[in-house]
Coordinates of C-alpha atoms in Angstrom, one line a residue:
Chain A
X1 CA 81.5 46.5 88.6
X2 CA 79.4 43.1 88.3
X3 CA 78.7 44.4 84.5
X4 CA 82.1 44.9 83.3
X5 CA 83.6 41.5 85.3
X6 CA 81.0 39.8 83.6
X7 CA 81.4 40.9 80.1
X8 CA 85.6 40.9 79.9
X9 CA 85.3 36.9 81.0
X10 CA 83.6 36.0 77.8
X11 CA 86.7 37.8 75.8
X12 CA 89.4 35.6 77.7
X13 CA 89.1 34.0 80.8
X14 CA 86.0 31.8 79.2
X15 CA 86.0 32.7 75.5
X16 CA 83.4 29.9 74.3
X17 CA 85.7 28.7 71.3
X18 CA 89.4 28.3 72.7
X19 CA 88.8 27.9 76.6
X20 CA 85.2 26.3 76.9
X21 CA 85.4 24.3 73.8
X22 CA 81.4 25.4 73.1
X23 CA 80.3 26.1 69.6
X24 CA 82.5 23.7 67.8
X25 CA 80.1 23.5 64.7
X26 CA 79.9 26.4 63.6
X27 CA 83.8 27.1 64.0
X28 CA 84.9 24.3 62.1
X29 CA 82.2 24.6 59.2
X30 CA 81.5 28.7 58.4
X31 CA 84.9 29.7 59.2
X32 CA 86.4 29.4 55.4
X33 CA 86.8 33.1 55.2
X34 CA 86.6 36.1 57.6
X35 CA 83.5 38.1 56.2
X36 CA 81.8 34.6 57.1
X37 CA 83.3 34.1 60.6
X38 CA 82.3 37.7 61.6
X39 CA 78.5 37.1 60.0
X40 CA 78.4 33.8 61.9
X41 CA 79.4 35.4 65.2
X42 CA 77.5 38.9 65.4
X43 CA 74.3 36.6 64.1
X44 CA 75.3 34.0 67.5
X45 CA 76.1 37.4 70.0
X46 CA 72.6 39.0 68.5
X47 CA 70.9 35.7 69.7
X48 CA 72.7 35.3 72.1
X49 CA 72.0 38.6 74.0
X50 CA 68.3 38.6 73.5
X51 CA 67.8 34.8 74.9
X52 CA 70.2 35.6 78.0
X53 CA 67.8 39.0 78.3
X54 CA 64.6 36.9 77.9
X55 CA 65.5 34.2 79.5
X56 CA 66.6 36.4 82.9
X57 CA 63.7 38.4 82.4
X58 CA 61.2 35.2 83.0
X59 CA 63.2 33.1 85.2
X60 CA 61.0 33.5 88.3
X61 CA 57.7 32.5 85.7
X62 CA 59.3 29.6 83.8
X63 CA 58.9 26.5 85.9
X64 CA 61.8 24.1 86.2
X65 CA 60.2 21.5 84.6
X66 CA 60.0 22.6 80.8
X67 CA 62.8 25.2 81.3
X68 CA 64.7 23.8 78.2
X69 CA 61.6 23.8 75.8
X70 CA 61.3 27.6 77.0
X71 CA 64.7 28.2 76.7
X72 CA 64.9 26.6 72.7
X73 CA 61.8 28.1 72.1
X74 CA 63.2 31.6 72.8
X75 CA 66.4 30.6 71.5
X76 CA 64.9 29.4 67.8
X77 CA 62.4 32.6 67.9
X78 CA 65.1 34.8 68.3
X79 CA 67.3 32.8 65.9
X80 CA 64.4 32.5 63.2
X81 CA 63.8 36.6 63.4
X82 CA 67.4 36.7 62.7
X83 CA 67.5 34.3 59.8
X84 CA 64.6 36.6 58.1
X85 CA 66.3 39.6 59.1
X86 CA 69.7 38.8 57.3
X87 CA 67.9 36.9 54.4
X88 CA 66.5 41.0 53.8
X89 CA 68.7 42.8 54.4
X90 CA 71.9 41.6 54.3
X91 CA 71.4 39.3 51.6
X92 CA 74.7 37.8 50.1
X93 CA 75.9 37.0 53.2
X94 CA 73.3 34.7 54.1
X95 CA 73.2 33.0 51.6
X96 CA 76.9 32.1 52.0
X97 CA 76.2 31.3 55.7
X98 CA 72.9 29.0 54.8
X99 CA 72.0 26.5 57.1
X100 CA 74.0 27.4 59.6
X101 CA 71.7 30.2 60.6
X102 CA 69.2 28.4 61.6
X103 CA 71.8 26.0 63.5
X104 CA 72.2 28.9 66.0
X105 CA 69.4 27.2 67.2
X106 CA 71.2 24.3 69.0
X107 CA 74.5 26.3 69.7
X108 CA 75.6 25.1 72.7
X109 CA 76.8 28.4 74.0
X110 CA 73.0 30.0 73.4
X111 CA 71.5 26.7 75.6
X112 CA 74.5 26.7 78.0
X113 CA 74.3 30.4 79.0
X114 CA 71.2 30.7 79.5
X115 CA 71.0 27.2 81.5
X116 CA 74.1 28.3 83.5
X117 CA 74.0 32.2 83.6
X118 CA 71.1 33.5 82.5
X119 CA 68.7 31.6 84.5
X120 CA 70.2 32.6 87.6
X121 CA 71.3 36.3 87.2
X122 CA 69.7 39.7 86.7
X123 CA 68.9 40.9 83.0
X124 CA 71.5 43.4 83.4
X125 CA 74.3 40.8 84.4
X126 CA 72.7 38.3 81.6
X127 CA 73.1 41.5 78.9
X128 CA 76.9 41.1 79.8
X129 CA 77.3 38.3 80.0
X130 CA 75.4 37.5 76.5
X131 CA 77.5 40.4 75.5
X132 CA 80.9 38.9 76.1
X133 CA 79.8 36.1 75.6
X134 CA 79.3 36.7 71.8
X135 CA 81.6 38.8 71.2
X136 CA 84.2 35.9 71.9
X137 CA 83.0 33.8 69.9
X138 CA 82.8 36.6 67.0
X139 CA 86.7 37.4 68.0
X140 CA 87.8 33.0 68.4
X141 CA 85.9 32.8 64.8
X142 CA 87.1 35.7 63.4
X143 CA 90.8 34.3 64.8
X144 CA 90.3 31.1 63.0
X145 CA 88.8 32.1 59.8
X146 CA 91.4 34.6 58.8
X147 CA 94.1 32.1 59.5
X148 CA 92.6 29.7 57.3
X149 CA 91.6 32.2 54.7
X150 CA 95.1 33.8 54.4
X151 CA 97.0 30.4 54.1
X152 CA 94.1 28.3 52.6
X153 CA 92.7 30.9 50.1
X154 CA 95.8 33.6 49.7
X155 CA 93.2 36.9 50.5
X156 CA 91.8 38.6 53.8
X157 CA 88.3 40.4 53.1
X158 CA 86.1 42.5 54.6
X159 CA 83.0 43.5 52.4
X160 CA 85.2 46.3 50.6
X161 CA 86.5 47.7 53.8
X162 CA 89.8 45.4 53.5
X163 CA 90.8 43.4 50.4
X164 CA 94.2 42.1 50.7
X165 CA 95.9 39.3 49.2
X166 CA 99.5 37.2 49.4
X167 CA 102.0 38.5 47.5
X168 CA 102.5 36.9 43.8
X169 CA 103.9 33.3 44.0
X170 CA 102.4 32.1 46.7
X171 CA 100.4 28.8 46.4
X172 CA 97.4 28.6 48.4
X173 CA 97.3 25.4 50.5
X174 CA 93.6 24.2 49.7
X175 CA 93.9 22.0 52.9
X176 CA 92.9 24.6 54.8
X177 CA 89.7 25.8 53.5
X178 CA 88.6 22.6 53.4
X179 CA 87.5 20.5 56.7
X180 CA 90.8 19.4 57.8
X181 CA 92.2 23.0 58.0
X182 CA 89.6 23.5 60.1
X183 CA 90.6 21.0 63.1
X184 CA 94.1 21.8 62.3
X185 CA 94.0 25.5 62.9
X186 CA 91.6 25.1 66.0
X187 CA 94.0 22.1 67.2
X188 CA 97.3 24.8 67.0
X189 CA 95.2 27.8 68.7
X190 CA 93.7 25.2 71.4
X191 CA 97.7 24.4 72.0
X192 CA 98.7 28.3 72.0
X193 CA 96.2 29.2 74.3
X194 CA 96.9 27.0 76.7
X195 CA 100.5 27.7 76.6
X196 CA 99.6 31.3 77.0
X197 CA 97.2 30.7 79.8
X198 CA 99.6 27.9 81.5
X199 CA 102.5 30.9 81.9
X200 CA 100.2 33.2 83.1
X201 CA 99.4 31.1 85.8
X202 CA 102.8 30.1 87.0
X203 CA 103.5 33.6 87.2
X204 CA 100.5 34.7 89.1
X205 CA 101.5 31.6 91.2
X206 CA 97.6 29.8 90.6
X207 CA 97.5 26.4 89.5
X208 CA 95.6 25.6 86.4
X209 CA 93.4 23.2 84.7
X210 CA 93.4 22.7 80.7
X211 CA 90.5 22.7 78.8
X212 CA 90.0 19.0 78.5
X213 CA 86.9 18.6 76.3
X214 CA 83.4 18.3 77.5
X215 CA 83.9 16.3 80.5
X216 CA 81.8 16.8 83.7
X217 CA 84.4 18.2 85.4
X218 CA 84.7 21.5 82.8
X219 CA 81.3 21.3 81.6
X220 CA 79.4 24.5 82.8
X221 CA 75.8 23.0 81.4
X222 CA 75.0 21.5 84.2
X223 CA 77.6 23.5 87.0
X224 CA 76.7 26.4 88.7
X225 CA 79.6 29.5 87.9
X226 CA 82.1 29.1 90.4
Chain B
X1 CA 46.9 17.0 87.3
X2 CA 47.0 20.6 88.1
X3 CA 50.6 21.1 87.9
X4 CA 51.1 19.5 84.2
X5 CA 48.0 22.1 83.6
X6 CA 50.3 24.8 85.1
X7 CA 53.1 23.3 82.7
X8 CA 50.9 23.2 79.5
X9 CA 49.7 26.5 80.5
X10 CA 53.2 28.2 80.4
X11 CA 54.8 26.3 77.3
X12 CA 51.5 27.4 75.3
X13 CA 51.9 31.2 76.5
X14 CA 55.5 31.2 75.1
X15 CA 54.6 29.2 72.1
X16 CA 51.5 32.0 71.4
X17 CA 53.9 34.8 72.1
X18 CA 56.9 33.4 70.1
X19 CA 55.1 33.0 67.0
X20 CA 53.1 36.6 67.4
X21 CA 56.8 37.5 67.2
X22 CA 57.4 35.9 64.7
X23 CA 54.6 36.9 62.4
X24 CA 55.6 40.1 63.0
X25 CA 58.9 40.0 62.1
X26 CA 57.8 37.8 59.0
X27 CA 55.5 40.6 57.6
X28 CA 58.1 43.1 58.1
X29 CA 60.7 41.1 55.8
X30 CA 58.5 39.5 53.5
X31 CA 58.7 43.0 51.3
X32 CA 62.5 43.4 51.3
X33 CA 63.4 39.6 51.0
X34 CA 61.3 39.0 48.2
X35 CA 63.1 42.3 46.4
X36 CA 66.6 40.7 47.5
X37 CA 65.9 37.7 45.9
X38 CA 63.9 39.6 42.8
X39 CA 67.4 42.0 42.6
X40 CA 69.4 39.5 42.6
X41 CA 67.7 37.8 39.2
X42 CA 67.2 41.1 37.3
X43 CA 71.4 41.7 37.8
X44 CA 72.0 38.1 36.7
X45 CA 69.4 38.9 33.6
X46 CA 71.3 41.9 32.7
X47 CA 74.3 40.3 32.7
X48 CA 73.0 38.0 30.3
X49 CA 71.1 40.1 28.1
X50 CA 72.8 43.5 28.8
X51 CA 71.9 44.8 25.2
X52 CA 68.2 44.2 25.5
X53 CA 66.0 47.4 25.8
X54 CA 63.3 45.2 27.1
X55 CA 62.6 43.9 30.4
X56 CA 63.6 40.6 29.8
X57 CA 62.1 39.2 33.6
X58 CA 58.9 39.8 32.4
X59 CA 58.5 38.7 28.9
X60 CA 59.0 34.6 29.2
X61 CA 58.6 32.0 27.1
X62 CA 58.1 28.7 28.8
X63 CA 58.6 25.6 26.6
X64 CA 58.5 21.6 27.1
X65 CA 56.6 22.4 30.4
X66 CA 58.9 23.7 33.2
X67 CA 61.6 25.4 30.3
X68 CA 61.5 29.1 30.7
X69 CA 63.0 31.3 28.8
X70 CA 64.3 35.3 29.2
X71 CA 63.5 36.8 25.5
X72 CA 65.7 40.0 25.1
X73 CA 64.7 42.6 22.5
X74 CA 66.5 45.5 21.1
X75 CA 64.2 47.5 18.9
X76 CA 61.4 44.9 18.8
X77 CA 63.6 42.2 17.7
X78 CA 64.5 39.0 19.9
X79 CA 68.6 39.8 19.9
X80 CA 69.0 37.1 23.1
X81 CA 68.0 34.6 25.1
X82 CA 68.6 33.4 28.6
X83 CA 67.4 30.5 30.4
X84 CA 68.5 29.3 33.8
X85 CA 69.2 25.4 33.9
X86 CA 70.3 22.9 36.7
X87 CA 72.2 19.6 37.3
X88 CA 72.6 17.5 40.2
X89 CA 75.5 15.8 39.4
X90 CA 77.9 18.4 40.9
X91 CA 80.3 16.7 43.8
X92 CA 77.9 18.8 46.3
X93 CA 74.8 18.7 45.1
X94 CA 72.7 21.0 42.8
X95 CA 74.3 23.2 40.6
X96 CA 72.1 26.1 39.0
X97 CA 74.0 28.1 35.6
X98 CA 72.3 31.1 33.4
X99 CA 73.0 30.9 30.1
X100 CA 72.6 33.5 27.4
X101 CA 72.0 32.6 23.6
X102 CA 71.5 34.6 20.4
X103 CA 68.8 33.7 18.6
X104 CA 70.4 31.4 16.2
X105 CA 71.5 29.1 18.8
X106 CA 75.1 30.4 19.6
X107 CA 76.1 30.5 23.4
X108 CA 76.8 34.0 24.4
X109 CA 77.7 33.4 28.1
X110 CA 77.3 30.7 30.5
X111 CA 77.3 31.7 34.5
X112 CA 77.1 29.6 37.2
X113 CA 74.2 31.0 39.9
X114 CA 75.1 28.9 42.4
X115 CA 78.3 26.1 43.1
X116 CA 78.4 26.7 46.5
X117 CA 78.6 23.0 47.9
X118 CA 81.5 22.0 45.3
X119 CA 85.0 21.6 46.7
X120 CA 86.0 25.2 47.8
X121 CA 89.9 26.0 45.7
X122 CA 88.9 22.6 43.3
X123 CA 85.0 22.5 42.2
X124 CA 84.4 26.0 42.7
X125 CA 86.5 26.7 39.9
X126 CA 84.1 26.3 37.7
X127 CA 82.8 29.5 38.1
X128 CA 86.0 30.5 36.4
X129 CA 86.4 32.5 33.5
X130 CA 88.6 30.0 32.1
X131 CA 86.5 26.9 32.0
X132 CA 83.3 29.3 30.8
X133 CA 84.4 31.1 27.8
X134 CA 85.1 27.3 26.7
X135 CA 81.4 27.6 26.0
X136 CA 81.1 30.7 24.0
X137 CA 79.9 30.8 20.4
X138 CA 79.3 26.9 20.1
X139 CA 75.8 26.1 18.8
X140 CA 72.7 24.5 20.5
X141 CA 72.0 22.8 16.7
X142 CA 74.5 20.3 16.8
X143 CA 75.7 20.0 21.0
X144 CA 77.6 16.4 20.4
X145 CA 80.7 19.0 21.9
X146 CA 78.9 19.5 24.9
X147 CA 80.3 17.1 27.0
X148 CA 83.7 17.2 29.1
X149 CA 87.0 16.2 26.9
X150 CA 87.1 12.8 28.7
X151 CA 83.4 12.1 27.9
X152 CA 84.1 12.6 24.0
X153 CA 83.1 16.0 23.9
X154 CA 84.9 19.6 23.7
X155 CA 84.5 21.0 27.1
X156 CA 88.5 20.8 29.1
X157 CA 87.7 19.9 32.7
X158 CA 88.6 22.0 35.1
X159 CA 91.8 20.0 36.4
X160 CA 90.6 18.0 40.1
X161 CA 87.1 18.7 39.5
X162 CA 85.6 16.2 36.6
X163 CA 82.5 16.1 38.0
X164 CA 82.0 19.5 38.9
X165 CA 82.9 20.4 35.5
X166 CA 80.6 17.2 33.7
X167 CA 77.8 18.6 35.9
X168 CA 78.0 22.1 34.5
X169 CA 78.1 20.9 31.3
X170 CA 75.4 18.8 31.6
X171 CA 73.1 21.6 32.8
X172 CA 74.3 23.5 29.7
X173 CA 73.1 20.8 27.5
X174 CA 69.6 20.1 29.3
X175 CA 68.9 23.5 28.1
X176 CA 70.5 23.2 24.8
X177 CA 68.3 20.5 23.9
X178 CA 65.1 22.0 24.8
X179 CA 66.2 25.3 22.8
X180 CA 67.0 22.9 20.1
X181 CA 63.7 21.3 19.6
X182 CA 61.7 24.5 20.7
X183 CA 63.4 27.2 18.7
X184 CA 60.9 27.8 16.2
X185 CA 58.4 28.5 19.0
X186 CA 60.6 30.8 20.7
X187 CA 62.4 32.5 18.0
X188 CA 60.9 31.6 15.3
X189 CA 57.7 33.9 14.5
X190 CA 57.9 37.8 14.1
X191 CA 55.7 39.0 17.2
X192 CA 56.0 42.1 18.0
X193 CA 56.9 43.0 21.7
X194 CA 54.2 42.8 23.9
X195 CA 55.7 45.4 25.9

């Protein structure tokens, strides 16, 4: 029961990207095209699942004092095994991805789960949740990049599997490959979700509270899960 | 005193045990990255010199220093040449091209290796078909075309990326001139293959 609750929050009710506002980096900068937006997020949910594991595994031995150097150390071992990993084996794509690999590192999800989840909960629960977790952000990437690949770049690709492309005539809109698309598309989602969400409540009769930001009063870095 | 012992204690442990992981990891990849990366350079080789019946990675010539270049042999006989050159003028940074001459001096093919910080949709066009071929059969002898149109030379910009375009050019040239002043070294005598 706990397993499941805990991994379908990550997809929806707290999907990093759209509902958290975590991870803002890496959405805005890889997600030019999809093959990059799903690299980027299976690389975060792979780190992401070992440091939640590893993390719950040691919380009774690391002392609350230098939990954060513990939890970055884990975090950029786990991170660095995965920037050799894809460097061998899958080799295009990280080139493509570059230095945002190694910018897993200071994630915010990565740090905040483990500082607000992981930390507190058994490895089991923290598998989950890491699980979720990462697979949200793979999906709110994989959401964004695909947008912006279709309008900004005409195509939709997936290493062979899917190559698709706009009907003749249509005129890429650069804009949105480049930086701007990138806040413009999150902006619109950001807006569509909470629409989405907003209606949902008023008909399950709950009140409820935007995203707004980082602020304390949403921030789950330094809040205890409700 | 004891507790910050405790503290060093801990972070050390993790430290000692992250990089043990890591070294492992590290000597498990070294093999397959270093093949990656080696892969990668034969297929952009072949590309370059796909007539040569030599292995054109290993037989080098390096000239004026840090210049080296790919000699291609069909028969025995230097047919090509490749050398990979740089700029970084490009609107991003660095911008790394492969180019393939015959041994007379002609440009057989220019590629770009790597453009990836240009303007995605503007500068990124220079990896373009279109703005390459531009390059094909001019000579490294006399390279006063090897400059973009609004520079004085022969070489049409690709439109909304003049500097992505004068940077590629200008790589081109670096290793033009070097060719230039070298080709009797690395054309020039009859050796036979070493191979």
């Amino acid at each position: 029961m706990g397993f499941a609750r805990e991994f379908k929050k990550g997809l929806w009710d707290e999907i990093p990207v759209f509902r958290v506002v975590l991870g803002m980096c890496p959405t805005l900068a890889v997600t030019t095209s999809l093959e990059n937006g799903i690299g980027m997020g299976l690389a975060a949910t792979f780190v992401l699942v070992c440091s939640n594991v590893a993390v719950s595994l040691l919380r009774n031995t690391i002392p609350d004092k230098v939990r954060i150097p513990c939890f970055i150390v884990i975090a950029a071992t786990f991170v660095t095994m995965v920037d050799l990993l894809m460097n061998a084996f899958t080799h295009s794509l990280h080139q493509s991805l570059g230095i945002f690999i190694p910018l897993i590192v200071v994630n915010c999800i990565i740090l905040g789960r483990a500082e607000a989840f992981a930390a507190r909960n058994t490895p089991a629960l923290s598998l989950a949740d890491g699980l979720g977790m990462g697979l949200g952000f793979t999906m709110a990437l994989m959401v964004v990049a695909a947008i912006r690949e279709v309008i900004g770049n005409g195509t939709l690709t997936v290493w062979g599997s899917l190559r698709w492309s706009v009907p003749a005539g249509y005129e890429p809109t650069l804009l949105m490959v480049l930086a701007p698309g990138g806040f413009v598309t999150l902006g619109c989602i950001l807006a569509a979700m909470n629409s989405v969400q907003a209606r949902l409540a008023a008909r399950a009769g709950v009140r409820y509270d935007p995203p707004q930001g980082l602020d304390c009063r949403h921030c789950i870095g330094c809040k205890p899960e409700p | 005193m004891k507790e910050s012992l405790r503290l060093v204690g801990v972070m050390a442990a993790f430290s000692l045990v992250a990089g043990l992981l890591l070294a492992i990891t590290h000597a498990v990849t070294a093999m397959p990255i270093q093949e990656a990366g080696k892969r990668g350079k034969v297929a952009v080789i072949c590309r370059a010199l796909p007539e040569a019946d030599n292995d054109p990675l290993a037989e080098t010539r390096t000239v004026a220093t840090n210049w080296t270049f790919h000699i291609g042999r069909t028969g025995g006989r230097i047919t090509g040449l490749a050398f990979q050159s740089s700029s970084t003028k490009g609107y991003g940074g660095r911008i790394e091209v492969m180019v393939a001459l015959s041994p007379d001096g002609a440009i057989r093919s220019v590629e770009i290796l790597s453009a990836a910080k240009e303007t995605p949709g503007l500068g990124t066009k220079v990896a373009e078909p279109k703005f390459l071929d531009q390059f094909k059969s001019r000579s490294a002898r006399d390279n006063a075309w090897a400059k973009v149109a609004k520079d004085g030379g022969a070489i049409q910009a690709v439109t909304g990326a003049t500097i992505s375009s004068r940077a590629v050019t200008e790589a081109v040239r670096r290793g033009l001139d070097v060719f230039a002043a070298h080709q009797g070294d690395l054309v020039g005598e009859a050796v036979p293959a070493k191979e």
